Amino acid sequence: MDFLEIAQVTKQYGSYKALDSVSITVCENQIYGLLGPNGAGKTTLIRIINQITRPDMGEVRLQGKPMTRDDISLVGYLPEERGLYKKMKVGEQALYLAQLKGMSRRDALRELKFWFEKFEIQPWWDKKVEELSKGMQQKVQFVTTVLHRPRLLIFDEPFSGFDPINANLLKNEIQELKHQGATILFSTHHMASVEELCDDIALMNRSQVILSGGVDEIRRQYQSGRMRLTYSGDVDLASVLPLGCSLLSDAPSRQLRVAEIQSANGLDVNAMLRVLLPVMSIHGVHEVLPSMNEIFIRLVKQSGE
Amino acid sequence: MSILGPLLFAAMLVLPAWFASLDSSQEVRLAVLDPDGVFGNALVDTESIRFESMQGMDEAALRFGYRDMGYQAYLIPDGQEGVRVVSHSPVTMDVRNHVDHCLRGWLQQQFLASRQIEGLPEIIREMDGIRVKMTTVVVSDEGVERESSSEMTMLLSVVFSMMVYLFVMIYGAQVMRGVMEEKTSRIVEVIVSSVRPFELMMGKIVGIALVALTQVGIWIVLTALLVSSLGLVAGSGAISSSGVPAQVEMVTELQGSGAFEAQMAAVVAKVDWGSMGWSVAAFVYFFLGGYLLYAGLFAAVGSAIDAETDSQQFVLPIMIPLILSIYVAMSAYRDPMGDLAFWFSMIPFTSPVVMMARFPFQIPLWEIVLSMGVLAVSFVGMTWFAGRVYRTGILMYGKKVSYREMWRWFREAGR
């Protein structure tokens, strides 16, 4: 079911078009990745979804209805540039932010207790934010983002600025939140996390969406006939490959050898095996899907040309 | 600040008196070498100045030794009507004036005596006793007369206008710092995803206004308490009459501490508490109006800049009308009905301060109402303007902001 729909959204800043007729659809209970180089328009789009900025044209729909400011309590937002009131105490501030999202004081206290225990940060309750390290502040900020159990979570570059331990914690929490039924939209440069977490993605460049869809489909779609072969036998692999195919790498691995082959002319794994089986003993073969990183770089370069 | 403020205020009123009383404890000794008795007994000691005759010494010895003998200077006659004051370091104005005063009186007496006019001393004594009895009376349209105190009016005028000026400046700047803090700490993006930017800005402005009112209230009450309790101490003589604040010129003319208290009591007795209540109400209105007007500007500036250091170029243009208004207010103390005072009490950027300077002088009601109306319309307009600049400004980072840029934000915010 379509949970969040962004339809033909355009935003202009002076002579600069930050978003040019952008449309994406996020299904319910999905993790959706918003990818793109700096300045592609991701943050502007996220601010429009959060009702911070108004689009010049187009519409944001939540569960089929145009989104209004009243829907904002359904959303949890972790901006790219994170910060809290420095002079305020951690607990006080978390309570305040929760109440801004419409929680009652009692609910907020109960939920905060749960999260503070979960993250083992109870001792910080009465500390001022400025006494905390940056990583600690990010934990607190994450808690305040998810506290009101929003149905839609928006993270702008969640992995930037987090140390590896917190980034991993965050990754687990994102999966946990999905498990509990939330829909998650996040923007990132961090491609490994995209393959690991995202169901669907949209790739933005120069204010436009240049690619969108399921991660697996996209990788299959962009697969370019690369395969990895595990074999044994004293063969000069390069000389037996069909015409046009090339050997990308060939290295010994324990008693066997592992080679990466770039096929050509639409030759698939079966065809390749037919050629190679007679001359060597094959222990395994599989297609290598391009990483999101490769697809990202390729597409951004293409659309830039 | 809420406690310290009144203390500072009270200190400002009382300290000069205390310092003055400290000074008088230091005695100055002066040697007088007058073998021919030219000075007669003209040189009279005071609390702080003592003259001692050096009969039989010659000047060379005195010049050499007067400091070792504990004198600050020595005096010798110089020609017919002259005196020479000799010292290594210059004598103070106090000493100069006192010597001048004593000798002039002495010379005048001698001059009169030389004319040999019958009964002259009596005539002069009588003439000195002549005093003008002045009562200032305020007449209302219904013909009711009421004794007024121009001192009290002046005092209210100065105090109220100064307070509006100070508080608008202090709390306006606080709005700017608050907005800037939210922007630089990046908390603002989280908050505006929960509330509208305009609500956030108004929350800040109204919140600080309430803080300001509380603080002003505490200040007024505590200052009044402190001053009145110190006033009681004054009755015991710890504070002499010279210790009134310099800016309140009227009281400085009073001599003798008893007279001061009596005069104060008379001034207080003449206070019309009804009109005092109106003054306080007007003060609250003009302070809030002025604050809201300037707070909008300060909020817009705070939203536009990334760091306090960038604030200078924007804060100065805001401060100029405020500073101008205090200058106009100073002339309004003397001429509250003048054209200058009138027009500047209508222009919203200066009216809060200037109108409060004029208010105690019982200006026509329509002027007050008009000024209040203009101010109200202006701060509503200003808030609207500021809200639009603010909305864009708070999310704008790392950009060198110009007036043109801010104007563009304002225009585009409407779309």
XYZ file of C-alpha atoms in Angstrom:
720
model
C 0.000 0.000 0.000
C 1.255 3.458 -0.827
C 2.000 5.243 2.384
C 3.764 8.373 1.269
C 3.403 9.825 -2.170
C 5.327 12.753 -3.516
C 3.754 13.936 -6.714
C 5.396 16.316 -9.168
C 6.973 18.443 -6.487
C 8.863 21.488 -7.723
C 10.718 24.042 -5.621
C 12.532 27.060 -6.875
C 14.948 29.264 -4.892
C 15.423 32.438 -6.882
C 16.824 31.285 -10.196
C 17.875 27.943 -8.791
C 15.571 24.984 -9.166
C 16.094 22.825 -6.099
C 13.490 20.242 -7.090
C 12.224 19.667 -10.582
C 8.982 17.746 -10.746
C 10.035 15.074 -8.299
C 7.771 12.058 -7.760
C 8.428 9.138 -5.466
C 6.230 6.598 -3.787
C 7.031 4.959 -0.476
C 5.087 1.844 0.465
C 3.977 1.184 4.003
C 6.443 -0.535 6.313
C 9.285 -0.088 3.875
C 12.753 1.284 4.283
C 13.211 3.769 1.491
C 16.601 5.193 0.576
C 16.963 8.604 -0.940
C 20.307 8.717 -2.688
C 22.150 11.373 -4.546
C 25.232 13.538 -4.511
C 25.419 16.724 -2.441
C 23.141 19.416 -3.768
C 20.846 16.967 -5.537
C 17.849 18.263 -3.594
C 17.452 15.547 -0.959
C 17.337 17.871 2.030
C 14.892 20.199 0.286
C 12.625 17.252 -0.466
C 12.855 16.067 3.125
C 12.015 19.528 4.410
C 8.993 19.622 2.152
C 7.783 16.265 3.476
C 8.256 17.658 6.989
C 6.130 20.689 6.134
C 9.026 22.985 6.929
C 9.144 24.329 3.387
C 6.246 24.604 1.022
C 6.575 23.286 -2.543
C 5.941 25.719 -5.363
C 4.071 23.016 -7.219
C 3.039 19.445 -6.579
C 1.764 17.667 -3.540
C 2.779 15.398 -0.715
C 0.187 12.771 0.177
C 0.158 10.640 3.278
C -2.074 7.585 3.146
C -3.773 8.994 0.088
C -4.616 12.379 1.629
C -2.745 15.637 1.097
C -0.375 16.046 4.018
C -1.028 18.934 6.408
C 0.696 20.247 9.481
C -1.606 18.137 11.623
C 0.030 15.024 10.220
C 3.364 16.152 11.538
C 2.880 14.282 14.816
C 2.951 11.085 12.756
C 6.446 11.953 11.613
C 9.766 11.644 13.401
C 12.546 13.675 11.865
C 16.275 13.510 12.441
C 17.881 16.332 10.465
C 21.307 16.117 8.932
C 22.698 18.884 11.087
C 21.892 17.751 14.563
C 21.742 19.823 17.678
C 20.003 20.341 20.976
C 19.679 23.213 23.417
C 23.123 23.146 24.961
C 22.279 24.663 28.319
C 19.247 22.499 28.939
C 19.279 19.265 30.858
C 18.991 16.079 28.826
C 15.829 14.749 30.448
C 14.053 18.100 30.532
C 14.808 18.657 26.892
C 13.700 15.209 25.784
C 10.436 15.737 27.666
C 9.937 19.133 26.054
C 10.541 17.853 22.540
C 8.195 14.924 23.118
C 5.455 17.241 24.332
C 5.950 19.423 21.272
C 5.044 16.344 19.252
C 1.826 16.105 21.189
C 2.707 13.484 23.799
C 1.370 13.835 27.303
C 3.949 14.326 30.009
C 3.170 10.979 31.540
C 3.472 9.034 28.275
C 6.648 10.874 27.447
C 8.183 10.012 30.811
C 7.275 6.352 30.435
C 8.690 6.111 26.924
C 11.810 8.002 27.886
C 12.442 5.621 30.734
C 12.199 2.733 28.301
C 14.595 4.242 25.765
C 17.070 5.562 28.296
C 17.283 2.119 29.821
C 17.603 0.504 26.435
C 20.502 2.751 25.488
C 21.900 2.694 29.011
C 21.902 6.458 29.266
C 19.834 6.957 32.439
C 22.770 8.573 34.279
C 22.702 11.464 31.803
C 19.174 12.551 32.657
C 20.212 15.496 34.803
C 23.295 16.428 32.832
C 23.397 19.439 30.606
C 23.631 18.667 26.921
C 26.898 20.555 26.593
C 28.513 18.157 29.062
C 27.845 15.239 26.715
C 30.138 14.040 23.962
C 28.929 14.330 20.412
C 28.136 10.644 20.165
C 26.119 10.835 23.365
C 24.174 13.820 22.068
C 23.328 11.868 18.945
C 21.936 9.028 20.997
C 19.749 11.468 22.888
C 18.626 13.038 19.662
C 17.776 9.697 18.158
C 15.640 8.893 21.197
C 13.760 12.181 20.882
C 13.118 11.428 17.207
C 11.502 8.038 17.715
C 9.950 8.610 21.128
C 6.426 9.434 20.008
C 6.315 6.223 17.931
C 5.893 7.993 14.606
C 4.518 5.973 11.737
C 6.866 7.710 9.339
C 10.504 8.222 10.215
C 12.697 10.516 8.222
C 16.437 10.465 8.712
C 18.599 12.900 6.800
C 22.067 11.383 6.425
C 21.681 9.329 9.613
C 25.105 7.711 9.329
C 27.107 10.866 8.854
C 28.734 12.026 12.036
C 27.987 8.846 13.969
C 30.895 6.803 15.171
C 30.925 3.178 13.945
C 29.430 1.859 17.169
C 26.554 4.307 17.144
C 26.099 3.872 13.392
C 25.696 0.152 13.937
C 23.294 0.750 16.796
C 21.330 3.046 14.531
C 21.241 0.447 11.772
C 19.828 -2.120 14.170
C 17.286 0.346 15.488
C 16.132 1.214 11.993
C 15.502 -2.454 11.281
C 13.787 -2.853 14.622
C 11.540 0.130 13.884
C 10.587 -1.376 10.553
C 9.828 -4.602 12.317
C 7.446 -2.708 14.577
C 5.590 -1.381 11.576
C 7.110 2.031 10.902
C 7.863 3.341 7.456
C 11.334 4.779 7.133
C 12.738 7.213 4.636
C 16.359 8.128 4.811
C 18.824 9.957 2.687
C 22.400 8.820 2.554
C 25.700 8.651 0.749
C 26.489 5.458 2.528
C 25.867 2.828 -0.151
C 26.695 -0.235 1.882
C 23.881 0.633 4.267
C 21.537 1.004 1.299
C 22.121 -2.569 0.122
C 21.803 -3.792 3.661
C 18.719 -1.868 4.735
C 16.676 -0.478 1.892
C 13.780 -2.103 0.127
C 13.331 0.671 -2.422
C 15.429 3.620 -3.411
C 15.258 6.762 -5.448
C 18.401 8.211 -6.921
C 18.405 11.969 -7.296
C 20.747 14.126 -9.274
C 20.482 17.758 -10.249
C 17.038 18.226 -8.701
C 15.512 15.262 -10.472
C 14.848 11.621 -9.734
C 16.887 9.706 -12.263
C 16.188 6.217 -10.992
C 13.799 4.590 -8.585
C 12.611 1.127 -7.668
C 13.492 -1.926 -5.593
C 17.129 -2.368 -4.686
C 17.301 -5.943 -5.920
C 15.569 -5.174 -9.207
C 17.809 -2.254 -9.844
C 20.921 -4.254 -9.185
C 19.696 -7.011 -11.476
C 18.718 -4.456 -14.070
C 22.171 -2.986 -14.023
C 23.979 -6.247 -13.852
C 26.403 -6.252 -16.696
C 27.213 -9.903 -17.166
C 29.883 -10.175 -14.595
C 30.356 -13.595 -12.994
C 32.603 -15.151 -10.418
C 34.010 -18.569 -11.140
C 35.682 -21.005 -8.753
C 37.655 -23.667 -10.585
C 40.651 -25.970 -10.545
C 42.914 -27.331 -13.265
C 45.957 -26.058 -15.066
C 44.273 -23.969 -17.730
C 45.021 -20.603 -19.235
C 41.589 -19.199 -18.600
C 42.006 -16.088 -20.714
C 42.717 -18.156 -23.822
C 39.636 -20.342 -23.513
C 37.088 -17.564 -22.920
C 34.553 -16.947 -25.681
C 35.178 -14.054 -28.026
C 34.643 -10.614 -26.489
C 34.669 -11.829 -22.909
C 37.463 -10.673 -20.686
C 39.147 -11.890 -17.552
C 38.954 -9.290 -14.832
C 40.898 -11.169 -12.200
C 42.263 -14.595 -11.546
C 43.767 -15.542 -8.242
C 44.540 -18.672 -6.267
C 42.291 -19.336 -3.278
C 43.342 -22.298 -1.100
C 43.624 -25.249 -3.503
C 41.318 -23.626 -6.029
C 41.345 -20.505 -8.133
C 38.782 -17.711 -8.236
C 38.312 -15.661 -11.367
C 36.045 -12.804 -12.259
C 34.842 -12.715 -15.803
C 33.140 -10.026 -17.801
C 30.921 -11.691 -20.344
C 29.862 -10.107 -23.593
C 27.304 -10.476 -26.377
C 24.576 -11.411 -23.928
C 26.325 -14.605 -22.925
C 24.726 -15.843 -19.727
C 26.026 -18.236 -17.077
C 24.707 -21.327 -18.871
C 26.358 -20.411 -22.134
C 29.574 -19.632 -20.338
C 29.510 -23.007 -18.566
C 28.982 -24.809 -21.823
C 32.211 -23.356 -23.101
C 34.261 -23.839 -19.949
C 33.059 -27.196 -18.608
C 34.987 -29.325 -21.095
C 38.355 -27.765 -20.248
C 38.322 -27.413 -16.480
C 36.688 -28.629 -13.344
C 34.271 -26.037 -12.050
C 33.487 -25.820 -8.347
C 31.110 -22.897 -8.400
C 29.836 -19.998 -10.409
C 27.543 -17.064 -9.748
C 26.548 -13.757 -11.216
C 28.025 -10.725 -9.597
C 25.477 -7.968 -9.090
C 26.817 -4.441 -9.306
C 27.004 -2.687 -5.957
C 24.762 0.298 -5.415
C 27.930 2.300 -5.247
C 28.840 1.387 -8.794
C 25.347 2.054 -10.082
C 25.306 5.367 -8.239
C 28.587 6.558 -9.678
C 27.753 5.371 -13.157
C 24.349 7.015 -13.267
C 25.417 10.274 -11.724
C 28.262 10.519 -14.202
C 25.958 9.706 -17.089
C 23.335 12.221 -16.143
C 26.018 14.800 -15.600
C 27.273 14.433 -19.131
C 20.227 40.220 37.148
C 16.811 40.429 38.680
C 18.285 41.001 42.124
C 21.465 42.716 41.063
C 19.635 45.263 38.908
C 17.834 47.060 41.724
C 20.994 46.958 43.806
C 22.886 48.677 41.030
C 20.084 51.166 40.582
C 19.996 51.984 44.246
C 23.767 52.172 44.315
C 23.671 54.674 41.496
C 21.441 56.886 43.590
C 23.257 56.495 46.880
C 26.931 55.995 46.124
C 27.715 59.587 45.146
C 26.478 60.690 48.534
C 28.600 58.136 50.257
C 31.674 59.168 48.310
C 31.044 62.777 49.138
C 30.899 61.937 52.812
C 34.163 60.027 52.515
C 35.962 63.004 50.979
C 35.170 65.349 53.839
C 37.047 63.190 56.302
C 40.340 64.081 54.643
C 41.636 67.313 56.167
C 43.734 69.775 54.221
C 46.114 71.972 56.238
C 47.288 75.233 54.823
C 49.957 77.520 56.248
C 49.306 81.262 56.206
C 52.198 83.736 56.280
C 50.666 87.141 56.848
C 52.973 89.259 59.030
C 51.069 92.493 58.260
C 47.624 91.052 58.942
C 46.350 91.823 55.448
C 43.888 88.921 55.618
C 42.514 89.919 58.995
C 40.438 86.994 60.163
C 38.996 86.401 56.722
C 40.302 82.859 56.349
C 37.822 80.634 58.111
C 38.351 76.938 58.716
C 35.887 74.427 57.333
C 35.391 70.757 58.088
C 38.026 69.832 55.605
C 40.256 72.896 55.278
C 42.298 74.311 58.139
C 44.371 77.459 58.088
C 47.282 77.877 60.465
C 49.126 81.118 60.964
C 52.930 81.003 60.619
C 53.690 84.221 62.440
C 57.360 85.165 62.544
C 58.632 82.767 59.934
C 60.281 84.023 56.785
C 59.129 82.802 53.403
C 62.327 81.061 52.399
C 62.154 78.827 55.452
C 58.487 78.130 54.918
C 58.977 77.318 51.277
C 61.647 74.864 52.297
C 59.832 73.307 55.186
C 56.045 73.573 54.763
C 55.668 70.025 53.517
C 57.615 68.542 56.406
C 55.368 70.433 58.744
C 52.356 68.690 57.209
C 50.964 71.507 55.096
C 49.707 71.071 51.596
C 50.402 74.643 50.567
C 51.094 78.040 52.048
C 49.438 81.378 51.417
C 51.076 84.811 51.374
C 49.631 88.210 50.468
C 50.438 89.402 46.977
C 50.028 93.119 46.418
C 46.916 95.092 47.290
C 44.155 92.571 46.630
C 46.116 89.458 45.884
C 47.108 86.191 47.409
C 49.689 83.679 46.315
C 49.089 79.989 46.993
C 52.352 78.114 46.832
C 52.615 74.362 46.675
C 54.512 71.581 44.931
C 51.431 69.856 43.622
C 48.445 71.914 42.446
C 45.795 72.580 45.090
C 42.289 71.260 44.559
C 39.361 73.259 43.262
C 37.803 73.009 46.701
C 40.736 74.816 48.300
C 40.893 77.430 45.572
C 37.189 78.163 45.776
C 37.195 78.377 49.529
C 40.135 80.785 49.667
C 38.563 82.860 46.930
C 35.225 82.912 48.728
C 36.764 83.988 52.072
C 38.946 86.682 50.651
C 36.333 88.118 48.343
C 33.918 88.492 51.229
C 36.650 90.141 53.278
C 37.594 92.536 50.497
C 33.974 93.451 49.801
C 33.455 94.173 53.485
C 36.513 96.383 53.578
C 35.418 98.142 50.427
C 31.982 98.882 51.847
C 33.488 99.997 55.141
C 35.755 102.445 53.312
C 32.691 104.170 51.802
C 31.358 104.894 55.290
C 27.646 104.667 54.499
C 25.323 104.823 57.461
C 23.541 101.544 58.326
C 24.862 99.670 55.333
C 25.514 96.336 57.079
C 21.866 96.218 58.178
C 20.659 96.988 54.669
C 22.754 94.201 53.253
C 21.645 91.713 55.856
C 18.030 92.507 55.070
C 18.631 92.227 51.358
C 20.145 88.801 51.775
C 16.980 87.682 53.461
C 14.783 88.302 50.423
C 13.364 85.046 48.982
C 10.978 84.290 46.136
C 8.026 82.122 47.071
C 7.036 80.091 44.063
C 4.182 77.619 43.735
C 3.588 75.736 40.496
C -0.044 74.893 39.960
C -1.647 72.656 37.380
C -5.136 73.583 36.231
C -7.421 71.010 34.691
C -10.048 71.905 32.098
C -12.706 71.817 34.803
C -10.819 74.547 36.585
C -9.561 72.413 39.434
C -6.222 73.584 40.689
C -3.645 71.246 42.029
C -0.195 71.984 43.272
C 2.371 70.288 41.077
C 5.972 69.467 41.513
C 8.042 70.174 38.446
C 10.860 68.254 40.069
C 8.753 65.122 40.313
C 7.485 65.515 36.750
C 11.003 65.855 35.465
C 12.161 62.891 37.484
C 9.367 60.668 36.148
C 10.069 61.832 32.633
C 13.747 60.958 32.869
C 13.267 57.664 34.674
C 10.484 56.338 32.449
C 12.106 57.215 29.154
C 15.449 55.849 30.288
C 13.835 52.629 31.400
C 12.029 52.134 28.097
C 15.286 52.725 26.265
C 17.311 50.361 28.425
C 14.787 47.553 28.521
C 13.971 47.622 24.820
C 17.667 47.395 24.104
C 18.438 44.683 26.638
C 15.510 42.418 25.865
C 15.562 43.048 22.131
C 19.149 41.893 22.023
C 18.140 38.898 24.101
C 15.627 37.903 21.429
C 18.356 38.119 18.829
C 20.720 35.974 20.849
C 17.994 33.417 21.523
C 17.102 33.083 17.864
C 20.749 32.838 16.935
C 21.384 30.189 19.557
C 18.589 28.038 18.167
C 19.942 28.476 14.701
C 23.587 27.785 15.432
C 22.860 24.806 17.666
C 20.717 23.437 14.821
C 17.894 22.615 17.193
C 15.691 24.847 15.085
C 15.140 22.301 12.361
C 13.771 19.800 14.856
C 11.505 22.394 16.415
C 10.106 23.722 13.149
C 9.214 20.183 12.187
C 6.844 20.315 15.174
C 5.677 23.934 15.251
C 5.390 26.663 12.639
C 8.382 28.967 12.363
C 6.109 31.911 13.130
C 4.915 30.217 16.299
C 8.483 29.567 17.335
C 9.424 33.195 16.760
C 6.381 34.528 18.577
C 7.000 32.103 21.411
C 10.460 33.503 21.800
C 9.312 37.121 21.642
C 6.373 36.689 24.002
C 8.384 34.536 26.398
C 11.110 37.117 26.723
C 8.479 39.850 27.068
C 7.078 38.027 30.091
C 10.545 37.625 31.542
C 11.079 41.332 30.943
C 7.838 42.322 32.657
C 8.640 40.153 35.643
C 12.084 41.605 35.866
C 10.875 45.173 35.433
C 8.343 44.561 38.172
C 10.999 43.223 40.513
C 13.269 46.123 39.669
C 10.665 48.748 40.360
C 9.586 47.220 43.650
C 13.072 46.448 44.903
C 14.511 49.784 43.832
C 11.685 51.583 45.582
C 12.210 49.519 48.716
C 15.964 49.979 48.719
C 15.858 53.694 48.082
C 13.195 54.315 50.670
C 15.014 52.278 53.297
C 18.226 54.119 52.473
C 16.224 57.307 52.618
C 15.474 56.503 56.248
C 19.156 56.029 56.916
C 19.675 59.379 55.272
C 17.597 60.888 58.026
C 20.236 59.828 60.523
C 22.729 61.948 58.651
C 24.804 59.299 56.942
C 23.935 60.840 53.636
C 24.441 64.510 53.168
C 22.472 66.640 50.794
C 25.274 66.701 48.279
C 24.656 63.047 47.646
C 21.781 63.253 45.248
C 22.246 61.852 41.774
C 23.890 64.335 39.481
C 21.307 63.912 36.738
C 18.518 65.079 38.987
C 19.636 68.651 38.925
C 16.769 70.056 40.886
C 17.746 68.562 44.181
C 21.381 69.506 44.048
C 20.464 73.062 44.767
C 19.118 72.176 48.142
C 21.426 72.744 51.033
C 21.539 71.016 54.369
C 20.412 67.479 54.947
C 17.361 68.444 56.930
C 16.140 70.627 54.082
C 16.656 67.769 51.668
C 14.412 65.414 53.570
C 11.813 68.070 54.068
C 11.874 68.902 50.404
C 11.646 65.250 49.457
C 8.677 64.834 51.715
C 7.072 67.859 50.128
C 7.703 66.481 46.639
C 6.273 63.107 47.558
C 3.260 64.766 49.157
C 2.560 66.518 45.887
C 2.574 63.307 43.855
C -0.757 62.708 42.255
C -1.086 58.968 42.692
C -3.856 58.763 40.128
C -1.726 60.193 37.369
C 1.179 58.134 38.647
C -0.918 55.049 37.981
C -1.587 56.278 34.451
C 2.114 56.876 33.964
C 2.932 53.334 34.981
C 0.226 51.980 32.660
C 1.563 54.082 29.791
C 5.069 52.913 30.611
C 4.004 49.274 30.386
C 2.251 49.926 27.067
C 5.085 51.844 25.453
C 7.694 49.496 26.786
C 5.834 46.457 25.407
C 5.022 48.201 22.138
C 8.579 49.351 21.642
C 9.906 45.982 22.653
C 7.626 44.135 20.223
C 8.593 46.481 17.410
C 12.304 46.076 17.983
C 12.103 42.391 18.946
C 10.749 41.649 15.478
C 13.737 43.363 13.923
C 16.149 41.642 16.271
C 14.555 38.261 15.552
C 14.871 38.809 11.807
C 18.533 39.705 12.229
C 19.172 36.762 14.547
C 17.673 34.397 12.003
C 19.778 35.783 9.190
C 23.215 35.426 10.710
C 25.307 32.428 11.665
C 27.509 33.967 14.327
C 27.457 36.806 16.800
C 30.369 38.450 15.003
C 28.239 38.934 11.895
C 25.584 40.743 13.882
C 27.346 44.124 13.988
C 26.379 45.370 10.550
C 22.713 44.591 11.178
C 22.489 45.652 14.811
C 23.874 49.127 14.269
C 21.046 50.310 11.994
C 18.577 49.043 14.604
C 20.359 50.871 17.387
C 20.507 54.210 15.603
C 16.814 55.118 15.974
C 16.937 53.953 19.587
C 19.923 56.124 20.373
C 18.385 59.006 18.456
C 15.256 58.684 20.543
C 17.181 59.140 23.777
C 18.687 62.364 22.413
C 15.278 63.639 21.440
C 13.981 62.612 24.849
C 16.642 64.787 26.477
C 15.308 67.813 24.658
C 11.765 66.716 25.414
C 12.484 66.985 29.143
C 12.902 70.711 28.629
C 10.399 71.305 25.854
C 7.803 68.531 25.936
C 5.375 70.378 23.681
C 7.879 71.316 20.985
C 7.635 70.176 17.384
C 10.673 67.933 17.706
C 9.260 66.133 20.713
C 5.838 65.872 19.089
C 6.945 64.345 15.816
C 9.392 61.931 17.359
C 6.714 60.764 19.760
C 4.616 59.805 16.740
C 7.285 57.956 14.743
C 7.020 54.383 16.031
C 10.776 53.737 16.188
C 11.310 56.617 18.576
C 7.860 57.067 20.098
C 8.224 54.653 23.027
C 11.146 56.559 24.525
C 10.121 60.064 23.491
C 6.475 59.622 24.462
C 7.476 58.427 27.907
C 9.670 61.504 28.270
C 6.653 63.689 27.427
C 3.968 61.733 29.216
C 4.387 63.126 32.765
C 3.917 66.669 31.396
C 0.222 65.959 30.826
C 0.114 66.212 27.078
C -3.203 66.105 25.178
C -4.947 62.757 25.199
C -5.317 62.566 21.416
C -1.562 62.683 20.997
C -1.105 59.747 23.329
C -3.849 57.730 21.675
C -2.520 58.479 18.198
C 1.004 57.536 19.183
C -0.225 54.304 20.766
C -2.223 53.476 17.658
C 0.668 54.095 15.296
C 2.902 51.980 17.499
C 0.425 49.112 17.594
C -0.001 49.070 13.832
C 3.756 49.243 13.393
C 4.602 46.354 15.625
C 1.977 44.164 14.022
C 3.424 45.019 10.631
C 6.940 44.504 11.874
C 6.094 41.093 13.317
C 4.598 40.071 10.014
C 7.671 41.252 8.154
C 10.031 39.601 10.605
C 8.119 36.323 10.472
C 8.680 36.062 6.748
C 12.367 36.842 6.908
C 12.751 34.535 9.890
C 11.105 31.589 8.161
C 13.737 31.504 5.468
C 16.621 32.771 7.566
C 16.643 30.088 10.222
C 17.262 27.335 7.673
C 19.892 29.233 5.727
C 23.462 28.379 6.609
C 26.860 29.416 5.423
C 25.597 32.263 3.336
C 26.811 35.821 3.578
C 23.583 37.661 4.138
C 22.881 41.134 2.788
C 19.888 43.427 3.126
C 18.979 42.593 -0.422
C 19.000 38.919 0.395
C 16.721 39.502 3.390
C 14.356 41.513 1.255
C 14.212 38.644 -1.210
C 13.339 36.207 1.598
C 10.587 38.534 2.670
C 9.118 38.751 -0.821
C 9.402 35.084 -1.610
C 8.025 33.894 1.692
C 4.587 34.918 0.484
C 4.502 32.353 -2.236
